[in-house]
Amino acid sequence: MTLFELVILAAEEEPEGIDLVLPEMKELYAGIIAFGIVFSFVRFFAWPRMIKPALERRQEAIVGQLREAENVKSEAESLLADYQAQVAGVKDEANQIIDEARTTADSMKAEIVARAESEAATVLEKAQADITAERSRAAAALQGDVANLSLDMAEKVVVGSIDREAQAALVERYLDELGGLNK
């Protein structure tokens, strides 16, 4: 028999219509009995000994993981709150340090300015005292020179009588000497 003949024979034996979907009754009964045996085996032997404990372990593992996840989440939220509080504290502390630094800088600035003004006043007073002392020395020296010149003039006047022209020349020379001392 050829393959073609076998296909034709199989096609002739094939049921048509609804019989195509429904199995034969012998096969149906055999399937129901096999299903009942497998179901009974699973129900009475496999379920209580293997499947149910495995499902319970799996359920316990899932519940444990959920609890652990909740604990981790609450711990993370607590840490986040702590870190946020620390950051806020650090910001406040930084602002306080900056304010203290500004206050210190302002007080140092005021102290330095006051010290500089005091030193400037001291230097100014010393300079004025030096100027006054120098004026006094210059005046004393000038007075001494004037006295010496006066004595020299008086000596010349006494030594000889001077006429009007000699007197004018003497005064002129005296003024020139005074002008030389001021320079």
PDB file of C-alpha atoms in Angstrom, residues 21-174:
ATOM      1  CA  VAL A  21     -15.271  17.177  17.834  1.00  0.00           C
ATOM      2  CA  LEU A  22     -16.647  14.465  20.170  1.00  0.00           C
ATOM      3  CA  PRO A  23     -14.500  11.429  20.957  1.00  0.00           C
ATOM      4  CA  GLU A  24     -15.850   7.954  20.949  1.00  0.00           C
ATOM      5  CA  MET A  25     -17.596   6.852  24.154  1.00  0.00           C
ATOM      6  CA  LYS A  26     -14.918   4.292  25.049  1.00  0.00           C
ATOM      7  CA  GLU A  27     -12.241   6.965  24.885  1.00  0.00           C
ATOM      8  CA  LEU A  28     -14.406   9.347  26.918  1.00  0.00           C
ATOM      9  CA  TYR A  29     -14.944   6.801  29.713  1.00  0.00           C
ATOM     10  CA  ALA A  30     -11.251   5.885  29.740  1.00  0.00           C
ATOM     11  CA  GLY A  31     -10.302   9.613  29.976  1.00  0.00           C
ATOM     12  CA  ILE A  32     -12.750  10.219  32.850  1.00  0.00           C
ATOM     13  CA  ILE A  33     -11.444   7.202  34.779  1.00  0.00           C
ATOM     14  CA  ALA A  34      -7.787   8.241  34.182  1.00  0.00           C
ATOM     15  CA  PHE A  35      -8.562  11.786  35.305  1.00  0.00           C
ATOM     16  CA  GLY A  36     -10.284  10.460  38.451  1.00  0.00           C
ATOM     17  CA  ILE A  37      -7.261   8.289  39.301  1.00  0.00           C
ATOM     18  CA  VAL A  38      -4.796  11.152  38.768  1.00  0.00           C
ATOM     19  CA  PHE A  39      -7.028  13.586  40.704  1.00  0.00           C
ATOM     20  CA  SER A  40      -7.402  11.139  43.608  1.00  0.00           C
ATOM     21  CA  PHE A  41      -3.641  10.520  43.686  1.00  0.00           C
ATOM     22  CA  VAL A  42      -2.932  14.260  43.711  1.00  0.00           C
ATOM     23  CA  ARG A  43      -5.724  14.994  46.228  1.00  0.00           C
ATOM     24  CA  PHE A  44      -4.870  12.335  48.767  1.00  0.00           C
ATOM     25  CA  PHE A  45      -1.133  11.773  48.333  1.00  0.00           C
ATOM     26  CA  ALA A  46       0.654  14.616  46.527  1.00  0.00           C
ATOM     27  CA  TRP A  47      -1.330  17.586  47.844  1.00  0.00           C
ATOM     28  CA  PRO A  48      -0.913  17.009  51.600  1.00  0.00           C
ATOM     29  CA  ARG A  49       2.682  15.728  51.392  1.00  0.00           C
ATOM     30  CA  MET A  50       4.355  17.826  48.681  1.00  0.00           C
ATOM     31  CA  ILE A  51       2.262  20.561  47.136  1.00  0.00           C
ATOM     32  CA  LYS A  52       0.566  22.024  50.225  1.00  0.00           C
ATOM     33  CA  PRO A  53       3.820  22.315  52.275  1.00  0.00           C
ATOM     34  CA  ALA A  54       5.602  23.818  49.272  1.00  0.00           C
ATOM     35  CA  LEU A  55       2.814  26.381  48.840  1.00  0.00           C
ATOM     36  CA  GLU A  56       2.850  27.163  52.572  1.00  0.00           C
ATOM     37  CA  ARG A  57       6.642  27.632  52.538  1.00  0.00           C
ATOM     38  CA  ARG A  58       6.323  29.864  49.516  1.00  0.00           C
ATOM     39  CA  GLN A  59       3.562  31.862  51.209  1.00  0.00           C
ATOM     40  CA  GLU A  60       5.652  32.245  54.389  1.00  0.00           C
ATOM     41  CA  ALA A  61       8.658  33.307  52.328  1.00  0.00           C
ATOM     42  CA  ILE A  62       6.597  35.928  50.503  1.00  0.00           C
ATOM     43  CA  VAL A  63       5.109  37.230  53.779  1.00  0.00           C
ATOM     44  CA  GLY A  64       8.615  37.350  55.298  1.00  0.00           C
ATOM     45  CA  GLN A  65       9.954  39.234  52.297  1.00  0.00           C
ATOM     46  CA  LEU A  66       7.053  41.692  52.492  1.00  0.00           C
ATOM     47  CA  ARG A  67       7.714  42.291  56.205  1.00  0.00           C
ATOM     48  CA  GLU A  68      11.417  42.722  55.520  1.00  0.00           C
ATOM     49  CA  ALA A  69      10.638  45.146  52.698  1.00  0.00           C
ATOM     50  CA  GLU A  70       8.368  47.136  55.033  1.00  0.00           C
ATOM     51  CA  ASN A  71      11.091  47.200  57.703  1.00  0.00           C
ATOM     52  CA  VAL A  72      13.686  48.324  55.170  1.00  0.00           C
ATOM     53  CA  LYS A  73      11.293  50.972  53.863  1.00  0.00           C
ATOM     54  CA  SER A  74      10.543  52.320  57.351  1.00  0.00           C
ATOM     55  CA  GLU A  75      14.256  52.289  58.203  1.00  0.00           C
ATOM     56  CA  ALA A  76      15.048  54.134  54.974  1.00  0.00           C
ATOM     57  CA  GLU A  77      12.360  56.710  55.731  1.00  0.00           C
ATOM     58  CA  SER A  78      13.777  57.131  59.237  1.00  0.00           C
ATOM     59  CA  LEU A  79      17.302  57.569  57.857  1.00  0.00           C
ATOM     60  CA  LEU A  80      16.025  60.059  55.306  1.00  0.00           C
ATOM     61  CA  ALA A  81      14.326  62.076  58.049  1.00  0.00           C
ATOM     62  CA  ASP A  82      17.528  61.961  60.126  1.00  0.00           C
ATOM     63  CA  TYR A  83      19.643  63.086  57.181  1.00  0.00           C
ATOM     64  CA  GLN A  84      17.236  65.896  56.387  1.00  0.00           C
ATOM     65  CA  ALA A  85      17.360  67.016  60.018  1.00  0.00           C
ATOM     66  CA  GLN A  86      21.163  66.848  59.962  1.00  0.00           C
ATOM     67  CA  VAL A  87      21.308  68.858  56.738  1.00  0.00           C
ATOM     68  CA  ALA A  88      19.012  71.484  58.247  1.00  0.00           C
ATOM     69  CA  GLY A  89      21.193  71.544  61.374  1.00  0.00           C
ATOM     70  CA  VAL A  90      24.346  71.908  59.308  1.00  0.00           C
ATOM     71  CA  LYS A  91      22.795  74.751  57.332  1.00  0.00           C
ATOM     72  CA  ASP A  92      21.799  76.522  60.556  1.00  0.00           C
ATOM     73  CA  GLU A  93      25.256  75.963  62.002  1.00  0.00           C
ATOM     74  CA  ALA A  94      26.902  77.257  58.817  1.00  0.00           C
ATOM     75  CA  ASN A  95      24.725  80.375  58.900  1.00  0.00           C
ATOM     76  CA  GLN A  96      25.593  80.878  62.572  1.00  0.00           C
ATOM     77  CA  ILE A  97      29.320  80.508  61.836  1.00  0.00           C
ATOM     78  CA  ILE A  98      29.035  82.992  58.967  1.00  0.00           C
ATOM     79  CA  ASP A  99      27.195  85.473  61.211  1.00  0.00           C
ATOM     80  CA  GLU A 100      29.831  85.056  63.938  1.00  0.00           C
ATOM     81  CA  ALA A 101      32.590  85.567  61.366  1.00  0.00           C
ATOM     82  CA  ARG A 102      30.918  88.741  60.114  1.00  0.00           C
ATOM     83  CA  THR A 103      30.515  90.027  63.672  1.00  0.00           C
ATOM     84  CA  THR A 104      34.150  89.218  64.453  1.00  0.00           C
ATOM     85  CA  ALA A 105      35.299  90.867  61.228  1.00  0.00           C
ATOM     86  CA  ASP A 106      33.247  93.986  61.986  1.00  0.00           C
ATOM     87  CA  SER A 107      34.639  94.230  65.528  1.00  0.00           C
ATOM     88  CA  MET A 108      38.194  93.663  64.246  1.00  0.00           C
ATOM     89  CA  LYS A 109      37.649  96.315  61.593  1.00  0.00           C
ATOM     90  CA  ALA A 110      36.367  98.777  64.194  1.00  0.00           C
ATOM     91  CA  GLU A 111      39.314  97.950  66.485  1.00  0.00           C
ATOM     92  CA  ILE A 112      41.838  98.376  63.666  1.00  0.00           C
ATOM     93  CA  VAL A 113      40.257 101.670  62.585  1.00  0.00           C
ATOM     94  CA  ALA A 114      40.244 102.935  66.190  1.00  0.00           C
ATOM     95  CA  ARG A 115      43.875 101.878  66.660  1.00  0.00           C
ATOM     96  CA  ALA A 116      44.860 103.526  63.359  1.00  0.00           C
ATOM     97  CA  GLU A 117      43.048 106.732  64.312  1.00  0.00           C
ATOM     98  CA  SER A 118      44.737 106.688  67.725  1.00  0.00           C
ATOM     99  CA  GLU A 119      48.156 106.125  66.155  1.00  0.00           C
ATOM    100  CA  ALA A 120      47.468 108.847  63.599  1.00  0.00           C
ATOM    101  CA  ALA A 121      46.470 111.240  66.384  1.00  0.00           C
ATOM    102  CA  THR A 122      49.633 110.321  68.323  1.00  0.00           C
ATOM    103  CA  VAL A 123      51.803 110.852  65.238  1.00  0.00           C
ATOM    104  CA  LEU A 124      50.056 114.166  64.538  1.00  0.00           C
ATOM    105  CA  GLU A 125      50.544 115.343  68.139  1.00  0.00           C
ATOM    106  CA  LYS A 126      54.206 114.317  68.020  1.00  0.00           C
ATOM    107  CA  ALA A 127      54.654 116.096  64.691  1.00  0.00           C
ATOM    108  CA  GLN A 128      53.026 119.234  66.092  1.00  0.00           C
ATOM    109  CA  ALA A 129      55.216 119.006  69.200  1.00  0.00           C
ATOM    110  CA  ASP A 130      58.290 118.553  66.990  1.00  0.00           C
ATOM    111  CA  ILE A 131      57.243 121.535  64.874  1.00  0.00           C
ATOM    112  CA  THR A 132      56.708 123.636  67.993  1.00  0.00           C
ATOM    113  CA  ALA A 133      60.069 122.552  69.430  1.00  0.00           C
ATOM    114  CA  GLU A 134      61.813 123.254  66.129  1.00  0.00           C
ATOM    115  CA  ARG A 135      60.210 126.696  65.968  1.00  0.00           C
ATOM    116  CA  SER A 136      61.358 127.379  69.515  1.00  0.00           C
ATOM    117  CA  ARG A 137      64.908 126.267  68.692  1.00  0.00           C
ATOM    118  CA  ALA A 138      64.893 128.295  65.481  1.00  0.00           C
ATOM    119  CA  ALA A 139      63.568 131.332  67.323  1.00  0.00           C
ATOM    120  CA  ALA A 140      66.193 130.888  70.063  1.00  0.00           C
ATOM    121  CA  ALA A 141      68.932 130.482  67.476  1.00  0.00           C
ATOM    122  CA  LEU A 142      67.655 133.504  65.567  1.00  0.00           C
ATOM    123  CA  GLN A 143      67.498 135.500  68.757  1.00  0.00           C
ATOM    124  CA  GLY A 144      71.087 134.561  69.500  1.00  0.00           C
ATOM    125  CA  ASP A 145      72.171 135.552  66.002  1.00  0.00           C
ATOM    126  CA  VAL A 146      70.262 138.826  66.226  1.00  0.00           C
ATOM    127  CA  ALA A 147      71.877 139.523  69.589  1.00  0.00           C
ATOM    128  CA  ASN A 148      75.325 138.792  68.165  1.00  0.00           C
ATOM    129  CA  LEU A 149      74.675 141.015  65.158  1.00  0.00           C
ATOM    130  CA  SER A 150      73.364 143.731  67.410  1.00  0.00           C
ATOM    131  CA  LEU A 151      76.493 143.485  69.497  1.00  0.00           C
ATOM    132  CA  ASP A 152      78.624 143.577  66.377  1.00  0.00           C
ATOM    133  CA  MET A 153      76.767 146.650  65.163  1.00  0.00           C
ATOM    134  CA  ALA A 154      76.983 148.316  68.494  1.00  0.00           C
ATOM    135  CA  GLU A 155      80.689 147.587  68.567  1.00  0.00           C
ATOM    136  CA  LYS A 156      81.145 149.157  65.186  1.00  0.00           C
ATOM    137  CA  VAL A 157      79.063 152.144  66.163  1.00  0.00           C
ATOM    138  CA  VAL A 158      81.035 152.629  69.325  1.00  0.00           C
ATOM    139  CA  VAL A 159      84.390 152.195  67.599  1.00  0.00           C
ATOM    140  CA  GLY A 160      83.726 154.911  65.210  1.00  0.00           C
ATOM    141  CA  SER A 161      81.082 157.392  64.610  1.00  0.00           C
ATOM    142  CA  ILE A 162      79.226 156.627  61.544  1.00  0.00           C
ATOM    143  CA  ASP A 163      77.587 158.954  59.211  1.00  0.00           C
ATOM    144  CA  ARG A 164      74.263 158.531  57.531  1.00  0.00           C
ATOM    145  CA  GLU A 165      75.604 156.569  54.575  1.00  0.00           C
ATOM    146  CA  ALA A 166      77.618 154.215  56.782  1.00  0.00           C
ATOM    147  CA  GLN A 167      74.575 153.665  58.958  1.00  0.00           C
ATOM    148  CA  ALA A 168      72.453 152.761  55.871  1.00  0.00           C
ATOM    149  CA  ALA A 169      75.165 150.405  54.630  1.00  0.00           C
ATOM    150  CA  LEU A 170      75.360 148.794  58.069  1.00  0.00           C
ATOM    151  CA  VAL A 171      71.596 148.242  58.199  1.00  0.00           C
ATOM    152  CA  GLU A 172      71.699 146.886  54.683  1.00  0.00           C
ATOM    153  CA  ARG A 173      74.437 144.409  55.574  1.00  0.00           C
ATOM    154  CA  TYR A 174      72.577 143.446  58.768  1.00  0.00           C
TER     155      TYR A 174
END
